[in-house]
mmCIF file of C-alpha atoms in Angstrom:
data_model
loop_
_atom_site.group_PDB
_atom_site.id
_atom_site.type_symbol
_atom_site.label_atom_id
_atom_site.label_comp_id
_atom_site.label_asym_id
_atom_site.label_seq_id
_atom_site.Cartn_x
_atom_site.Cartn_y
_atom_site.Cartn_z
ATOM 1 C CA MET M 1 -11.332 -11.205 -1.158
ATOM 2 C CA GLU M 2 -8.126 -9.682 -2.122
ATOM 3 C CA THR M 3 -5.750 -7.005 -0.132
ATOM 4 C CA LEU M 4 -4.347 -4.510 -2.230
ATOM 5 C CA SER M 5 -1.834 -2.070 -0.835
ATOM 6 C CA TYR M 6 -0.645 1.372 -2.005
ATOM 7 C CA GLU M 7 2.198 3.656 -0.162
ATOM 8 C CA ILE M 8 3.429 7.242 -0.949
ATOM 9 C CA GLU M 9 6.111 9.437 0.748
ATOM 10 C CA ILE M 10 4.929 12.885 1.535
ATOM 11 C CA ASN M 11 6.973 15.771 2.867
ATOM 12 C CA ALA M 12 4.864 16.621 5.722
ATOM 13 C CA SER M 13 4.213 15.514 9.238
ATOM 14 C CA PRO M 14 1.873 12.846 9.810
ATOM 15 C CA GLN M 15 -0.601 15.171 11.439
ATOM 16 C CA LYS M 16 -0.790 17.266 8.477
ATOM 17 C CA VAL M 17 -1.213 14.243 6.185
ATOM 18 C CA TRP M 18 -3.853 13.050 8.591
ATOM 19 C CA ASN M 19 -5.987 16.501 8.306
ATOM 20 C CA VAL M 20 -5.840 16.289 4.564
ATOM 21 C CA LEU M 21 -6.876 12.485 4.553
ATOM 22 C CA TRP M 22 -10.013 13.421 6.470
ATOM 23 C CA ASP M 23 -10.897 17.077 6.409
ATOM 24 C CA SER M 24 -14.323 17.108 4.790
ATOM 25 C CA ASP M 25 -13.195 19.304 1.775
ATOM 26 C CA SER M 26 -9.877 17.759 1.205
ATOM 27 C CA TYR M 27 -11.647 14.283 1.464
ATOM 28 C CA THR M 28 -13.801 14.959 -1.116
ATOM 29 C CA GLU M 29 -10.898 16.174 -3.307
ATOM 30 C CA TRP M 30 -8.543 13.339 -3.001
ATOM 31 C CA THR M 31 -11.475 10.822 -3.277
ATOM 32 C CA GLN M 32 -12.834 12.246 -6.474
ATOM 33 C CA PHE M 33 -11.470 9.335 -8.480
ATOM 34 C CA PHE M 34 -13.312 6.928 -6.514
ATOM 35 C CA GLY M 35 -16.331 8.875 -7.219
ATOM 36 C CA SER M 36 -17.495 12.412 -8.068
ATOM 37 C CA GLY M 37 -18.863 14.345 -4.550
ATOM 38 C CA SER M 38 -17.445 11.596 -2.532
ATOM 39 C CA LYS M 39 -17.589 12.446 0.873
ATOM 40 C CA MET M 40 -17.388 10.904 4.674
ATOM 41 C CA LYS M 41 -19.425 11.443 7.824
ATOM 42 C CA SER M 42 -18.074 9.454 10.971
ATOM 43 C CA ASP M 43 -18.729 10.110 14.675
ATOM 44 C CA TRP M 44 -15.250 9.179 15.167
ATOM 45 C CA LYS M 45 -15.734 6.335 17.547
ATOM 46 C CA VAL M 46 -14.466 2.695 17.548
ATOM 47 C CA GLY M 47 -17.614 0.713 16.843
ATOM 48 C CA GLY M 48 -19.547 3.715 15.751
ATOM 49 C CA LYS M 49 -20.831 4.775 12.552
ATOM 50 C CA THR M 50 -18.947 5.800 9.389
ATOM 51 C CA TYR M 51 -20.495 6.643 5.939
ATOM 52 C CA PHE M 52 -18.640 6.737 2.661
ATOM 53 C CA LEU M 53 -20.857 8.111 0.147
ATOM 54 C CA ASN M 54 -21.111 9.361 -3.257
ATOM 55 C CA GLY M 55 -22.515 12.873 -4.512
ATOM 56 C CA GLU M 56 -26.047 11.268 -4.343
ATOM 57 C CA GLY M 57 -25.757 10.099 -1.008
ATOM 58 C CA GLU M 58 -25.419 6.268 -1.631
ATOM 59 C CA GLY M 59 -22.526 3.989 -0.449
ATOM 60 C CA MET M 60 -21.127 1.996 2.258
ATOM 61 C CA VAL M 61 -21.668 2.115 5.964
ATOM 62 C CA SER M 62 -18.629 1.015 8.000
ATOM 63 C CA THR M 63 -17.182 1.208 11.500
ATOM 64 C CA ILE M 64 -14.066 2.291 13.047
ATOM 65 C CA ASP M 65 -12.458 -0.828 13.944
ATOM 66 C CA SER M 66 -9.483 1.249 15.533
ATOM 67 C CA ILE M 67 -8.002 4.383 15.713
ATOM 68 C CA ASP M 68 -4.689 6.041 17.041
ATOM 69 C CA GLU M 69 -4.340 9.713 15.284
ATOM 70 C CA PRO M 70 -2.130 10.392 13.512
ATOM 71 C CA ASN M 71 -1.001 7.048 13.379
ATOM 72 C CA GLN M 72 -3.480 4.912 12.001
ATOM 73 C CA ILE M 73 -7.030 4.126 11.459
ATOM 74 C CA ILE M 74 -8.792 0.921 10.376
ATOM 75 C CA PHE M 75 -12.321 0.926 9.146
ATOM 76 C CA LYS M 76 -14.333 -2.427 8.966
ATOM 77 C CA HIS M 77 -16.861 -2.563 6.207
ATOM 78 C CA LEU M 78 -20.349 -3.622 7.170
ATOM 79 C CA GLY M 79 -22.804 -2.702 4.478
ATOM 80 C CA MET M 80 -24.540 -0.413 1.874
ATOM 81 C CA VAL M 81 -26.398 2.696 2.223
ATOM 82 C CA ASP M 82 -29.002 3.826 -0.607
ATOM 83 C CA LYS M 83 -30.338 7.077 -1.460
ATOM 84 C CA GLU M 84 -32.870 7.351 1.175
ATOM 85 C CA GLY M 85 -30.347 6.605 4.395
ATOM 86 C CA ASN M 86 -31.748 2.640 4.453
ATOM 87 C CA GLU M 87 -28.761 0.309 5.745
ATOM 88 C CA ASP M 88 -28.251 -3.003 3.940
ATOM 89 C CA THR M 89 -26.149 -4.893 6.113
ATOM 90 C CA GLN M 90 -27.905 -8.614 5.447
ATOM 91 C CA SER M 91 -28.401 -9.414 1.996
ATOM 92 C CA LYS M 92 -26.409 -12.200 0.044
ATOM 93 C CA GLU M 93 -24.534 -9.573 -2.132
ATOM 94 C CA VAL M 94 -23.359 -7.541 1.210
ATOM 95 C CA MET M 95 -22.482 -10.576 3.259
ATOM 96 C CA GLU M 96 -19.809 -11.699 0.485
ATOM 97 C CA TRP M 97 -17.657 -8.780 1.545
ATOM 98 C CA SER M 98 -19.144 -7.747 4.948
ATOM 99 C CA GLY M 99 -16.220 -7.306 7.439
ATOM 100 C CA SER M 100 -13.583 -6.298 4.686
ATOM 101 C CA PHE M 101 -11.059 -3.953 6.276
ATOM 102 C CA GLU M 102 -9.485 -0.593 4.785
ATOM 103 C CA LYS M 103 -6.505 0.610 6.612
ATOM 104 C CA TYR M 104 -4.284 3.905 6.580
ATOM 105 C CA ILE M 105 -1.185 3.564 8.264
ATOM 106 C CA LEU M 106 1.206 6.979 8.538
ATOM 107 C CA VAL M 107 4.762 6.396 9.674
ATOM 108 C CA ASP M 108 6.761 9.392 10.934
ATOM 109 C CA LEU M 109 10.126 9.351 9.008
ATOM 110 C CA GLY M 110 11.246 12.434 10.852
ATOM 111 C CA GLY M 111 10.335 15.592 8.623
ATOM 112 C CA LYS M 112 8.139 13.291 6.280
ATOM 113 C CA THR M 113 5.541 10.495 6.372
ATOM 114 C CA LYS M 114 5.195 7.724 4.864
ATOM 115 C CA LEU M 115 1.302 6.774 4.047
ATOM 116 C CA HIS M 116 0.309 3.164 3.794
ATOM 117 C CA ALA M 117 -3.377 2.389 2.676
ATOM 118 C CA GLU M 118 -4.760 -1.311 2.423
ATOM 119 C CA VAL M 119 -7.704 -2.325 1.117
ATOM 120 C CA GLN M 120 -10.034 -5.637 1.037
ATOM 121 C CA THR M 121 -11.806 -5.837 -2.078
ATOM 122 C CA GLU M 122 -13.809 -8.111 -4.471
ATOM 123 C CA LYS M 123 -11.393 -8.730 -8.050
ATOM 124 C CA ASP M 124 -14.202 -6.786 -9.797
ATOM 125 C CA TRP M 125 -13.271 -3.660 -7.995
ATOM 126 C CA GLU M 126 -9.381 -3.708 -8.222
ATOM 127 C CA ALA M 127 -8.920 -1.647 -11.366
ATOM 128 C CA HIS M 128 -11.249 1.073 -9.742
ATOM 129 C CA MET M 129 -9.280 0.592 -6.262
ATOM 130 C CA ASN M 130 -6.071 1.068 -8.181
ATOM 131 C CA THR M 131 -6.736 4.122 -10.034
ATOM 132 C CA GLY M 132 -8.442 5.823 -7.096
ATOM 133 C CA PHE M 133 -5.586 5.066 -4.869
ATOM 134 C CA SER M 134 -3.060 6.006 -7.107
ATOM 135 C CA LYS M 135 -4.358 9.010 -8.212
ATOM 136 C CA GLY M 136 -5.893 10.071 -4.848
ATOM 137 C CA LEU M 137 -2.865 9.522 -2.872
ATOM 138 C CA GLU M 138 -1.044 11.981 -5.118
ATOM 139 C CA VAL M 139 -3.584 14.413 -4.618
ATOM 140 C CA VAL M 140 -3.035 13.619 -0.630
ATOM 141 C CA LYS M 141 0.730 14.313 -1.254
ATOM 142 C CA ASN M 142 0.062 17.520 -3.454
ATOM 143 C CA LEU M 143 -2.475 18.912 -0.783
ATOM 144 C CA ALA M 144 -0.175 18.217 2.578
ATOM 145 C CA GLU M 145 3.130 19.658 0.955
ATOM 146 C CA ASN M 146 1.336 22.571 -0.556
ATOM 147 C CA LYS M 147 -1.326 23.752 1.791
#
């Protein structure tokens, strides 16, 4: 498991950046580089359920480990979800990465925000994550500064 980090400075308040990250329309826009039609469904509760899904409805089931809007949120990935909505949190493949974290930390720089994203991933997914985050965070910046 590797920890990858990404950072971008955005000329907008932390709340505005937070809203762009997690609003359903803008979420789909900035996460398109991870997969077309990406969406997130969450109950926004620590220990609750959050789903990161592709356009076909398959993806990951996670939980919120901690949340402090608009300063930080930490997701803990638990397993996979198939197109039918069945969750796999126990298979050998899932157990190899279950418990990995994805963190978003927003730092108020007085009129600007430093957005720091961190993800734990398998080596095989490093290039995909690098592309997704580098392109995606540019979209977050553009949306937060121009909306």
